[in-house]
Coordinates of C-alpha atoms in Angstrom, one line a residue:
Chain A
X1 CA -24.9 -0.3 -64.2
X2 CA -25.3 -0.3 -68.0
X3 CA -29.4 1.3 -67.4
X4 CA -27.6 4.0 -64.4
X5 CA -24.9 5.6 -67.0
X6 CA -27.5 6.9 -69.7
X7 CA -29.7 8.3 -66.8
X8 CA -26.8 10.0 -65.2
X9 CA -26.0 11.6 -68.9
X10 CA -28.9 12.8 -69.3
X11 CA -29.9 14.6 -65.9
X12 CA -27.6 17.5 -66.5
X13 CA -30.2 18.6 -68.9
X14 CA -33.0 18.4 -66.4
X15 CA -32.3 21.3 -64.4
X16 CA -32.9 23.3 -67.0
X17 CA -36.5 21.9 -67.9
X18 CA -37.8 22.2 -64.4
X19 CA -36.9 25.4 -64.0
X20 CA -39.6 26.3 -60.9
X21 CA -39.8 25.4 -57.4
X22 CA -40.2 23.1 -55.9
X23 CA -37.6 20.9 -57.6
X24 CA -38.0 17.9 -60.2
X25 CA -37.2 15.4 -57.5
X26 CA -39.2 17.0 -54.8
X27 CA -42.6 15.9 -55.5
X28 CA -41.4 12.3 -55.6
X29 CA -41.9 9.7 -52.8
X30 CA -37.9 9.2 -51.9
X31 CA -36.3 6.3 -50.2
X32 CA -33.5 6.8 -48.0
X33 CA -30.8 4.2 -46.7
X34 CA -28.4 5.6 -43.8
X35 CA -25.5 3.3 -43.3
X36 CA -24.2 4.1 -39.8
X37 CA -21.4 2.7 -36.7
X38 CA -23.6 2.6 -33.6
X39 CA -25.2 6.1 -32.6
X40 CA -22.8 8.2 -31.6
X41 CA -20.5 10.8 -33.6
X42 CA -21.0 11.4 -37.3
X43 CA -23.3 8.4 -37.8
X44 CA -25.8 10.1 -35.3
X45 CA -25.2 13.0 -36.9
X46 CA -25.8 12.2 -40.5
X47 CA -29.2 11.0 -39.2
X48 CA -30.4 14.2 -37.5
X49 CA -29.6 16.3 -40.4
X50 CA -31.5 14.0 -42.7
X51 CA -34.2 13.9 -41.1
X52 CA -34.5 17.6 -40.4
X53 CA -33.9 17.6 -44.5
X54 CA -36.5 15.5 -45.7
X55 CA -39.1 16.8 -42.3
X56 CA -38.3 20.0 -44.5
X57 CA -39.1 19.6 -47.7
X58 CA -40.1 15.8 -48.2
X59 CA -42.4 15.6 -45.9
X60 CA -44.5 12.6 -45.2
X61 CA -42.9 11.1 -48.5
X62 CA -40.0 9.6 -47.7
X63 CA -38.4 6.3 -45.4
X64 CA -35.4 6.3 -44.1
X65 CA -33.7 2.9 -43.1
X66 CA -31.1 3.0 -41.1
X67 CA -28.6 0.1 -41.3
X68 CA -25.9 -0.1 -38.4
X69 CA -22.5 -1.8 -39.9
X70 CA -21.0 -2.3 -36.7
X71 CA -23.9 -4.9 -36.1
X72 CA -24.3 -6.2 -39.8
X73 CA -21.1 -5.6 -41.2
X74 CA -21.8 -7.9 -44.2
X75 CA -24.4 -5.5 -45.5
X76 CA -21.8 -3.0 -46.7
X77 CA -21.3 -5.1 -50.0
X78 CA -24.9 -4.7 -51.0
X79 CA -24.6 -0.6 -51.6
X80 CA -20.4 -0.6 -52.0
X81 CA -20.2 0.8 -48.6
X82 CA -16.6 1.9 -48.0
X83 CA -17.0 4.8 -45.6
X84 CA -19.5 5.4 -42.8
X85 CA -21.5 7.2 -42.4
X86 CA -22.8 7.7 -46.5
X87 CA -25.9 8.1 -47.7
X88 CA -27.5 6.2 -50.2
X89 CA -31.0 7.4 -52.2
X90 CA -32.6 4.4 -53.6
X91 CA -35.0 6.1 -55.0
X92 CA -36.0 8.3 -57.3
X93 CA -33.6 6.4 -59.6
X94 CA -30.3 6.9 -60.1
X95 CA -29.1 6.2 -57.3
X96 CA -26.8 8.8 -55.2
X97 CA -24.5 8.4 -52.5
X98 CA -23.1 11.4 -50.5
X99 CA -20.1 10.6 -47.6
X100 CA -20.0 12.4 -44.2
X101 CA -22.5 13.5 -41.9
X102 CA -24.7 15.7 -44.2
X103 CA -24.1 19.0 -42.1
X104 CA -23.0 20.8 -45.2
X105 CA -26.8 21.5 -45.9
X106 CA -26.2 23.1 -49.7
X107 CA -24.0 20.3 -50.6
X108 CA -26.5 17.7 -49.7
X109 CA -29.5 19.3 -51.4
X110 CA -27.3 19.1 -54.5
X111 CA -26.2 15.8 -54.5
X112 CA -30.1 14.9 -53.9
X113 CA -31.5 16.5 -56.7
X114 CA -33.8 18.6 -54.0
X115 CA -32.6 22.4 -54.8
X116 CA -35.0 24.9 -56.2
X117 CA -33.0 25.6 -59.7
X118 CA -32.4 29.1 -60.5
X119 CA -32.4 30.1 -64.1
Chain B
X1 CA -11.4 12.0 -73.8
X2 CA -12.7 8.6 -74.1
X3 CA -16.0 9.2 -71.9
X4 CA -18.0 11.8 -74.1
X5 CA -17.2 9.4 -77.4
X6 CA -18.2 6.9 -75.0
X7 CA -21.2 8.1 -74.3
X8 CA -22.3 8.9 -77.4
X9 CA -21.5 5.5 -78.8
X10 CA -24.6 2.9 -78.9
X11 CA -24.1 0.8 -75.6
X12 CA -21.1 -1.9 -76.4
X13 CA -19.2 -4.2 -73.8
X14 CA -15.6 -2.3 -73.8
X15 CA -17.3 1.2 -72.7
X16 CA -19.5 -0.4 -70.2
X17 CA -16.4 -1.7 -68.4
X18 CA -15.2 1.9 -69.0
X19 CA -17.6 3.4 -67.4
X20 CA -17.4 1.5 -64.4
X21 CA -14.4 1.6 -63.9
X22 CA -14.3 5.4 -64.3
X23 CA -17.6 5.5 -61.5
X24 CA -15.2 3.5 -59.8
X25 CA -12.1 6.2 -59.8
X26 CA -14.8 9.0 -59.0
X27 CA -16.6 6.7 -56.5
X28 CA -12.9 6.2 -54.3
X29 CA -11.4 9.9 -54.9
X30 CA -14.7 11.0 -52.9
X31 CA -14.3 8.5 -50.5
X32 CA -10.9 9.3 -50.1
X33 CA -11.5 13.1 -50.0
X34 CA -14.3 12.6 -47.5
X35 CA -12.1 10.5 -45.4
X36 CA -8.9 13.1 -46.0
X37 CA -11.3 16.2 -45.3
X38 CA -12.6 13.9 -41.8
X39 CA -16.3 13.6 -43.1
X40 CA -16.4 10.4 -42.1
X41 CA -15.3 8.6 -39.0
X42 CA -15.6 4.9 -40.1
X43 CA -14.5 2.8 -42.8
X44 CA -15.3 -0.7 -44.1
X45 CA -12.3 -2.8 -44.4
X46 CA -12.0 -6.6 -45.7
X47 CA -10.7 -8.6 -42.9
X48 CA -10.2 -12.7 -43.6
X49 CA -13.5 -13.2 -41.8
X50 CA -15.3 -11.0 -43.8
X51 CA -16.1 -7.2 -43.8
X52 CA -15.5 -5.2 -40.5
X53 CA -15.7 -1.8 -39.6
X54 CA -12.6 0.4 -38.6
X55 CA -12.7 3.7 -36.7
X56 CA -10.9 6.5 -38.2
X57 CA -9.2 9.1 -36.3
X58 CA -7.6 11.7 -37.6
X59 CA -4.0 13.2 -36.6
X60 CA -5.7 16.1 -34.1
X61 CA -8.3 13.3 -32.2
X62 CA -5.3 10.8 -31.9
X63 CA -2.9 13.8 -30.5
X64 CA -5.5 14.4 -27.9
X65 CA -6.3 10.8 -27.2
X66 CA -3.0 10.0 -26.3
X67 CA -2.5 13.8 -23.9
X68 CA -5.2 12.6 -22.1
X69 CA -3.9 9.1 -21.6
X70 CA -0.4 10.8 -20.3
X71 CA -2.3 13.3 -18.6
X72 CA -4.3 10.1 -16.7
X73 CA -1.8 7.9 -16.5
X74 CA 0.7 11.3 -14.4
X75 CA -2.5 11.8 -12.6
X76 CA -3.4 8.1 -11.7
X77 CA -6.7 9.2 -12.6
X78 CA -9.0 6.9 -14.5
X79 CA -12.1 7.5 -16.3
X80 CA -15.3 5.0 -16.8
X81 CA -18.7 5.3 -18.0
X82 CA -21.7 2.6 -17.2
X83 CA -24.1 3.3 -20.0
X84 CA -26.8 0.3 -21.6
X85 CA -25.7 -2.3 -19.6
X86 CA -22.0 -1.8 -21.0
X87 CA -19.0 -0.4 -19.3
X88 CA -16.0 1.4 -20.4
X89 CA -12.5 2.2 -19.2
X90 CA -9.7 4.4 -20.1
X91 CA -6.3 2.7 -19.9
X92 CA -6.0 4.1 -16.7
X93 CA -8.4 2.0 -14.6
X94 CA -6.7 -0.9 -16.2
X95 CA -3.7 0.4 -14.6
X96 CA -5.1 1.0 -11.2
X97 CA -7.0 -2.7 -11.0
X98 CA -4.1 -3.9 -12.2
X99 CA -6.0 -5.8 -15.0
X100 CA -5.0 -7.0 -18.3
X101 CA -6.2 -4.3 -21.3
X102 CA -6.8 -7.2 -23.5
X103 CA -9.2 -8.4 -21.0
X104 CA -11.1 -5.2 -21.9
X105 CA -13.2 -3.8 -19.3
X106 CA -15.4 -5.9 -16.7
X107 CA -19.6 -6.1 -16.9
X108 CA -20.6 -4.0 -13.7
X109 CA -21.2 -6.6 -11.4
X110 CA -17.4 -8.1 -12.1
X111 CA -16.7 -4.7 -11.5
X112 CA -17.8 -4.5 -7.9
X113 CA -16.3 -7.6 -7.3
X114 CA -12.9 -5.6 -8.0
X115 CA -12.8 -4.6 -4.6
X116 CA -12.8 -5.4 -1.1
X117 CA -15.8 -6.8 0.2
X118 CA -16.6 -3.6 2.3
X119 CA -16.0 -1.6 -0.4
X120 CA -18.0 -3.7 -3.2
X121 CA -21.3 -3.7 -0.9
X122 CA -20.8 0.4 -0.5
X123 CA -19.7 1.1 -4.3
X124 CA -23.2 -1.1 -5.4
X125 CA -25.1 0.5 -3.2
X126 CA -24.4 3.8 -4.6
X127 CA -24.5 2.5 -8.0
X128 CA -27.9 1.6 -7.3
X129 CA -28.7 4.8 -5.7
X130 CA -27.5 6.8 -8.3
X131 CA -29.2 5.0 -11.3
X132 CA -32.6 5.0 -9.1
X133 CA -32.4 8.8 -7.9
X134 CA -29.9 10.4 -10.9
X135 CA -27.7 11.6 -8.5
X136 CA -24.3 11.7 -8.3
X137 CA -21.7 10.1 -5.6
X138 CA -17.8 10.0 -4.0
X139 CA -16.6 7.1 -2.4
X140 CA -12.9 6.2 -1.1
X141 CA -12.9 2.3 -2.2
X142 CA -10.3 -0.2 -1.5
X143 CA -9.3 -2.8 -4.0
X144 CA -9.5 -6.7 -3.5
X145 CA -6.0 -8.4 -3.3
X146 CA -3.6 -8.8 -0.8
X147 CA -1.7 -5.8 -2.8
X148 CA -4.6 -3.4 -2.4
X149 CA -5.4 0.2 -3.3
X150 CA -7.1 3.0 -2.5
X151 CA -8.9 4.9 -5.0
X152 CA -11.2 8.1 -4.7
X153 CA -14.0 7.2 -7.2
X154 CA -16.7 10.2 -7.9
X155 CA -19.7 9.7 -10.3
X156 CA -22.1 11.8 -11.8
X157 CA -25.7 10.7 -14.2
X158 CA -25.5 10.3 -18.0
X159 CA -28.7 12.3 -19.1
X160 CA -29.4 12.3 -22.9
X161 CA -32.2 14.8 -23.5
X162 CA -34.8 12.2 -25.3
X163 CA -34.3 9.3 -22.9
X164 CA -33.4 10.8 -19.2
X165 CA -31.2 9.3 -17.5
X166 CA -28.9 6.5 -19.1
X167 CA -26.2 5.8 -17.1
X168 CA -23.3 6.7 -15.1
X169 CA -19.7 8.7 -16.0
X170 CA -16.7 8.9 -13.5
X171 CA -13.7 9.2 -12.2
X172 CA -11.0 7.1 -10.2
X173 CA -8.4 8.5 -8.4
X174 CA -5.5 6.5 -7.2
X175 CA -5.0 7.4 -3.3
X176 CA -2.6 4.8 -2.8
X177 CA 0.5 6.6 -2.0
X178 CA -0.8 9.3 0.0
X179 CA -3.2 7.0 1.8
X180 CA -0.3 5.1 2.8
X181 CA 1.7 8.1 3.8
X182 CA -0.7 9.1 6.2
X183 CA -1.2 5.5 7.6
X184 CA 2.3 5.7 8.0
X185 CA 2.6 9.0 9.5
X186 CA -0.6 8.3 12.2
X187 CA 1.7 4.9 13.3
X188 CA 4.6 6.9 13.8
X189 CA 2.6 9.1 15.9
X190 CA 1.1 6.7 17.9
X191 CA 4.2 4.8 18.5
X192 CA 5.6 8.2 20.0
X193 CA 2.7 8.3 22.3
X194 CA 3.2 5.2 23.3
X195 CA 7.1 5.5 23.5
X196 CA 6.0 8.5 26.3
X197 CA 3.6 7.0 27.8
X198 CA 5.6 3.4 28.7
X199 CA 8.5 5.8 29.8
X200 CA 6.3 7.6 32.7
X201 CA 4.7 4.3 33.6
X202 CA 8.7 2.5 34.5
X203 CA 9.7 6.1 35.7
X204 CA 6.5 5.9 38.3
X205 CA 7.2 1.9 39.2
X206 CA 10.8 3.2 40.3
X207 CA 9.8 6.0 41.6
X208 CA 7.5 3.6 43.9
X209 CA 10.0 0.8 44.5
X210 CA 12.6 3.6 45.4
X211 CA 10.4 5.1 47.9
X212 CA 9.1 1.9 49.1
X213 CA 12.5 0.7 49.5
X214 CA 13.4 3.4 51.5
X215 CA 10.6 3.4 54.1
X216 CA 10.9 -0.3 54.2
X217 CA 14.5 0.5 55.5
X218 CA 13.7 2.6 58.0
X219 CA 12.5 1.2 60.5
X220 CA 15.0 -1.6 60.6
X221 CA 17.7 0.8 62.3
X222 CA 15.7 1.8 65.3
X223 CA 14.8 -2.0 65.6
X224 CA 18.4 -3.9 65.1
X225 CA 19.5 -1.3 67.5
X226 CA 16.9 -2.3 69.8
X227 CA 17.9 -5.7 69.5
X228 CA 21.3 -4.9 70.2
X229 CA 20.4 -3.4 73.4
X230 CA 18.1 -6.2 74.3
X231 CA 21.3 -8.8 73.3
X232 CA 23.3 -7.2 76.1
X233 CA 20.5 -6.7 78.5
X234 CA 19.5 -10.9 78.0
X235 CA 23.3 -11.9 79.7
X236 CA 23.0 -15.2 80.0
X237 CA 19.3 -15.8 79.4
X238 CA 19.8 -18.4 76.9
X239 CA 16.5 -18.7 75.8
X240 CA 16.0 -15.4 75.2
X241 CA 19.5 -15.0 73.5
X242 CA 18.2 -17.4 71.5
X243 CA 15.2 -15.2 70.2
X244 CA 16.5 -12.0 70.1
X245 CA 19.4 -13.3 67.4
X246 CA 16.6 -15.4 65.5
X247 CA 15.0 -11.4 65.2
X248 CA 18.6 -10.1 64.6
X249 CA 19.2 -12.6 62.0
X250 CA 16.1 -12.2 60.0
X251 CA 15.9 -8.2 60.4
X252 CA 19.5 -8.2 59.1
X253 CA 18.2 -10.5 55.8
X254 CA 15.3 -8.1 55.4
X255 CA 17.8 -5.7 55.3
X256 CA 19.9 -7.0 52.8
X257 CA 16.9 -7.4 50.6
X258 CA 15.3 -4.2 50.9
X259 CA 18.8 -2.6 49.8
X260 CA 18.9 -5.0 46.9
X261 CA 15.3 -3.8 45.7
X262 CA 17.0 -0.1 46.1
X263 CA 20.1 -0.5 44.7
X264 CA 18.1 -2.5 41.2
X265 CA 15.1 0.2 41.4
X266 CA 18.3 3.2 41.2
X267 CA 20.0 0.6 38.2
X268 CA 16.8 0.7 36.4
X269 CA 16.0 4.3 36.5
X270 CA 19.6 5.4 35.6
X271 CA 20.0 7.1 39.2
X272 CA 22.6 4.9 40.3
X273 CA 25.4 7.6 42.0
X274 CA 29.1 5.9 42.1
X275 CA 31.5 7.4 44.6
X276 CA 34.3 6.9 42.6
X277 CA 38.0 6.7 44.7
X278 CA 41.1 5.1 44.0
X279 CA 41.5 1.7 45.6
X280 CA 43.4 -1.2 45.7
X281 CA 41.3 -4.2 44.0
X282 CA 43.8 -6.7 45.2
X283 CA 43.4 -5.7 48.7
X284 CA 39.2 -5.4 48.4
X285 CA 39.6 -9.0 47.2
X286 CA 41.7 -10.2 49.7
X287 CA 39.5 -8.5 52.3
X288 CA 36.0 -10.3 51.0
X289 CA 37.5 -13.4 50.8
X290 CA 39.4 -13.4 54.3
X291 CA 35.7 -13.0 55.4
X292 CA 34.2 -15.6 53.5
X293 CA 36.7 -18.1 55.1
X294 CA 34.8 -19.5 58.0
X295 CA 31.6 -19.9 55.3
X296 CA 34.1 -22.0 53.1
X297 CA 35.2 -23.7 55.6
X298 CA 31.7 -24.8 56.8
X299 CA 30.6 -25.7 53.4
X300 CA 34.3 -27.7 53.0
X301 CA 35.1 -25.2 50.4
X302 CA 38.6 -24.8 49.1
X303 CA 38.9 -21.0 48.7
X304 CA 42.1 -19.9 46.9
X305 CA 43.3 -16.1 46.2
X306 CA 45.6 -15.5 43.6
X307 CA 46.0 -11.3 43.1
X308 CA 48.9 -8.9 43.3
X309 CA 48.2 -4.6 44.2
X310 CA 46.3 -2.8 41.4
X311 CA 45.2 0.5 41.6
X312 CA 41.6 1.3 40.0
X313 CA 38.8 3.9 39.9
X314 CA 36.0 2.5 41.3
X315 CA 33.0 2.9 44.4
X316 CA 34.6 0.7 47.0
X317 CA 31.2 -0.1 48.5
X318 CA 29.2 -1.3 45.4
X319 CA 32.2 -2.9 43.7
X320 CA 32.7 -5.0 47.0
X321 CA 29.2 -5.7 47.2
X322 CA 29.5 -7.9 43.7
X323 CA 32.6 -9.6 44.8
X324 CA 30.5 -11.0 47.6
X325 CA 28.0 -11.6 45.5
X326 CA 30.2 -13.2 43.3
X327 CA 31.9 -15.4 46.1
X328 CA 28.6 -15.9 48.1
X329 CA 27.3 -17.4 45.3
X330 CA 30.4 -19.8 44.3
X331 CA 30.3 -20.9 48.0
X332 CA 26.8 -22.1 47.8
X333 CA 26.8 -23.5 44.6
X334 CA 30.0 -25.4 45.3
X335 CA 29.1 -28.8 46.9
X336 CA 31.6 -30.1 50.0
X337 CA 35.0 -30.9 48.9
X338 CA 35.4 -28.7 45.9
X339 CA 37.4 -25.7 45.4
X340 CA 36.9 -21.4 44.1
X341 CA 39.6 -20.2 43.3
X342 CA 40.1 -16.1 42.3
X343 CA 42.2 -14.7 40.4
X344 CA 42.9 -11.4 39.5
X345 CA 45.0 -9.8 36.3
X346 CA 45.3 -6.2 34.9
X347 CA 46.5 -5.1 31.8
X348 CA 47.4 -1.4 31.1
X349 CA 44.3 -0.5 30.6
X350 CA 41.6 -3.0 32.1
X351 CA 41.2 -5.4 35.5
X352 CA 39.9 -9.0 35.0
X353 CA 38.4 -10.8 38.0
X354 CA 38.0 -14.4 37.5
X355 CA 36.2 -16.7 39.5
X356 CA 36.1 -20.8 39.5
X357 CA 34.4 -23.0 40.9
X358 CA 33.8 -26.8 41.2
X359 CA 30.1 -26.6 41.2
X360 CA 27.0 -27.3 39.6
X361 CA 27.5 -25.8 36.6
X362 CA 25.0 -24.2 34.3
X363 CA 23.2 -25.1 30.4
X364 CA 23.6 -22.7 27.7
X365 CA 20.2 -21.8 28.6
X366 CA 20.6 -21.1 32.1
X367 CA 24.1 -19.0 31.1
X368 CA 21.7 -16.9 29.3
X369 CA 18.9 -16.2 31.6
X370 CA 21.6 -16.0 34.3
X371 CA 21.4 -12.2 34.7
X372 CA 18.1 -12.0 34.6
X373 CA 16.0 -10.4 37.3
X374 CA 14.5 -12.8 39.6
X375 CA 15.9 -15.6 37.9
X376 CA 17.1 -18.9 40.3
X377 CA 18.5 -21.6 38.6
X378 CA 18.8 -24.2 41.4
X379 CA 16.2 -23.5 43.6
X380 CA 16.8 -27.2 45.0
X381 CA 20.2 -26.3 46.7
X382 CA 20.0 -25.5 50.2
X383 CA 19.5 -21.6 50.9
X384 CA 19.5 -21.3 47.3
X385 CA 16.0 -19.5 48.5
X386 CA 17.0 -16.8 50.6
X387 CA 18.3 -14.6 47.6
X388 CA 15.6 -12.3 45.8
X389 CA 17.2 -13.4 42.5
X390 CA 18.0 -10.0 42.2
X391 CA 21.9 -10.6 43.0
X392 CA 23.8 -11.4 39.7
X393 CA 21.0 -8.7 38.2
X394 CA 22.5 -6.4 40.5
X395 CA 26.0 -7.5 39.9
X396 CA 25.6 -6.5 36.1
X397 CA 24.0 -3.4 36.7
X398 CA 26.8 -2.3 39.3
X399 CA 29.9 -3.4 36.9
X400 CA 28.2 -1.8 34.0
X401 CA 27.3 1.4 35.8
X402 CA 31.5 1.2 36.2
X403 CA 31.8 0.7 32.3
X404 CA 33.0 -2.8 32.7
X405 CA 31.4 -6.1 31.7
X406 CA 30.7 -9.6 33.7
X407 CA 30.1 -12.6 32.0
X408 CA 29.6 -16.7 32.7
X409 CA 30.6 -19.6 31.2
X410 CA 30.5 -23.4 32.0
X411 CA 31.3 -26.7 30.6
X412 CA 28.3 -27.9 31.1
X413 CA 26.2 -29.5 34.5
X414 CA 28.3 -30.5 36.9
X415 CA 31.5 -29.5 35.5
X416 CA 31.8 -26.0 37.1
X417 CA 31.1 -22.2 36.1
X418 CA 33.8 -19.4 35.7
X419 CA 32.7 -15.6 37.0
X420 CA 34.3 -13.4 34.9
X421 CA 34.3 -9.3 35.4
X422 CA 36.4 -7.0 33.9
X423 CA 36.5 -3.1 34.5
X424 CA 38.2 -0.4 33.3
X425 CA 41.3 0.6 35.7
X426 CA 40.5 5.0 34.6
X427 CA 36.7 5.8 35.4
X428 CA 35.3 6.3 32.2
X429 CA 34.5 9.4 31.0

């Protein structure tokens, strides 16, 4: 936690540096972890919009593993999992988590670090 | 305030904790947004046994959750689905198998054993079917159980557009009532049938014994006449006197039996007409018993009258036809030496006819079966035989068809019988 908080103080300045498409994060090889109840509702969902996502504009560099909490319940404590379905980038570094089933397409390219940045 | 002098502060232990705890706040106020806003549809809770996921379901889902319950449950119409191996039930079918929720629902083949065994084999054959061909079924089922229903189950194919076909979705509708209504209702109507059709089979058999009866009958005149004739024209032939009143004798008996098969075939069918008259009971008694003397007096019989005038509505003919009856019988039940004695009473309104005798004597059985058709209780006593067994049969009929009642009773074997009748002194109207 103590290496996470400088990072996260100083990303608000990097915006500003990359200032062309595509984004900072963009050209980086991303990991992905889906936490998910079974396949149905938003936990299927969440999955189909981040894959249409990262098919977008990360493609062939990223993984996505998808871990069910209905079957492995116990694996919640590794990312602080309290509601399903969230997102979780493991990498780049720092690592993000976004709630909900990722339909709100702006919203997630945000939290991911993936927008083109305007001036 | 604290987090920007925080940040800029070389790393220390007390704004470490500070900063997580404050990821912390943010963390759970976007957790609880997402899960106030309805972003998410699960959450992890810590339960004893370790961590466990809960569905969430916001006010609107859980509103329409429980219509469609209601609306199920007013309906009697349950919903399942049979998809990876795994099926599911609304509360409903719980309701209609009668089966405990907390059982949750069955594995498919437990489910086919749900019902009768017709049933079962037809519902997992179209199972089968359907997950083979993808097509869709309705069946009327009956449930297993000696308190069984009827349900209406239709099914249709899962398809999910990446695998096919994956399974089955349907409905069960409870038939129950109106299955039973029907049942009902098809009983009823074949019990009217059959009402109608037993009526018009008696009404034919009387309709034959009546006509039988009467052709039987007719030719006895011509011939008793006949044998009158011949009677006179014998003189004193004895040999011949002595056949022609053996013919008499029995032509008269197949007389008396042939009427008796008339008057119980009329009984039967309702078409027994009275001629009703005023008459004297007391002197209809003293009449049929002043000509049963010489028979009493063969069989050593005391016969005994004890009557005074009333007037009463009656047919004269058929009412003196079960006093004989009634005395014929006490006669020849009545073993030498014994006594019948008759009495008659009236009160304002009614005539009783009673009848002892010294005889055999009946069982509570045999009272009961007494006024029976074709029913002989002592078929060892001598000319017991000669009767059809139709007499006390027609006796009833007779003081019935008069609104009156007759009636038996006895002490026992050997101990004597009493003849009771009794009859309305008006003719009823």
């Amino acid at each position: 936690m103590a290496i996470k908080r400088p990072n996260r103080a100083k990303s608000p300045p990097a915006p500003a540096l990359a200032a062309s498409p595509p984004s900072r994060a963009a050209g980086q090889k991303h990991s992905f972890r889906l936490y998910v109840a079974g396949q149905t509702g938003r936990s299927a969902l969440a999955l189909q919009n981040l894959q249409a996502i990262c098919d977008e504009l990360l493609a062939g560099r990223y993984t996505i593993e998808v871990v069910d909490l209905l079957k492995h319940p116990e694996l919640a404590s590794t990312d602080e999992i309290i509601a399903i379905p969230t997102l979780v980038r493991r990498h780049p570094k720092p690592f993000r988590k976004i709630l909900g089933d990722l339909s709100d397409r702006s919203r997630v390219l945000v939290g991911l670090d993936l927008l083109e940045h305007r001036p | 305030m604290t987090r920007p002098s925080g940040a800029k502060t070389p790393p220390s232990a007390v704004p470490q904790q500070r900063s997580l705890r404050w990821r912390q706040l943010v963390e759970a106020e976007a957790t609880l947004r997402a899960i106030r806003d309805g972003k998410v549809d699960h959450v992890v809770v810590n339960e004893p046994g370790g961590p466990a996921v809960a569905t969430l379901q916001n006010a609107r889902e859980r509103e329409l959750h429980r219509d469609l319950r209601e609306a199920q449950a007013l309906a009697k119409l349950g919903t399942w689905t049979y998809r990876g191996n795994l099926v599911t039930w609304s509360d409903q079918m719980y309701a209609l198998h009668q089966r405990d929720p907390a059982l949750g629902p069955p594995t498919l083949k437990e489910s086919f054993a749900l019902f009768s065994d017709a049933s079962a084999l037809r519902l997992e054959a179209a199972v089968n079917a359907a997950l083979q061909t993808g097509q869709g079924f309705e069946l009327d089922l009956e449930t297993a159980g000696k308190d069984s229903r009827w349900c209406h189950m239709k099914a249709e194919p899962i398809h999910s557009p990446t695998e096919g076909l994956t399974g089955l979705r349907g409905t069960a509708q409870d038939m129950t009532v109106s299955r039973k209504a029907e049942a009902e209702r098809e009983r009823l109507l074949f019990l009217d049938v059959e009402v109608g059709r037993l009526k018009g089979l008696n009404e034919m058999r009387s309709d034959f014994l009546n006509a039988a009866a009467h052709d039987l009958n007719n030719p006895l005149t011509p011939i008793l006449i006949e044998l009158a004739v011949m009677a006179q024209e014998a003189g004193a032939d004895v040999r011949r006197q002595a056949s022609i009143k053996l013919l008499h004798r029995n032509s008269k008996r197949l007389q008396v039996l042939i009427q008796d098969m008339l008057i119980s075939s009329r009984l039967q069918s309702g078409r027994m007409t009275l001629k009703y008259a005023s008459h004297d009971a007391c002197a209809l008694l003293q009449h049929a018993v002043h000509s049963f003397e010489s028979v009493a007096a063969a069989g050593d019989v005391r016969l005994a009258l004890e009557a005074e005038p009333c007037m009463v509505d009656m047919d004269e003919e058929r009412m003196g036809q079960v006093v004989y009856n009634l005395l014929s019988n006490g006669i020849k039940y009545t073993p030498p030496g014994g006594t019948l004695n008759v009495h008659l009473s009236a009160t304002k309104d009614k005539l009783r006819i009673d009848m002892t005798d010294s005889g055999l004597g009946m069982t509570p059985p045999q009272l009961e079966r007494l006024f029976q058709p074709f029913v002989r209780l002592h078929e060892n006593v001598p000319g017991a035989a000669k009767g059809t067994g139709l007499g006390l049969y027609i006796c009833k009929g007779l003081v019935e068809a008069h609104g009156g009642r007759i009636w038996a009773s006895s002490p026992g074997p050997g101990k004597g019988s009493t003849f009771n009748v009794e009859l309305p002194l008006r003719r009823p109207t």
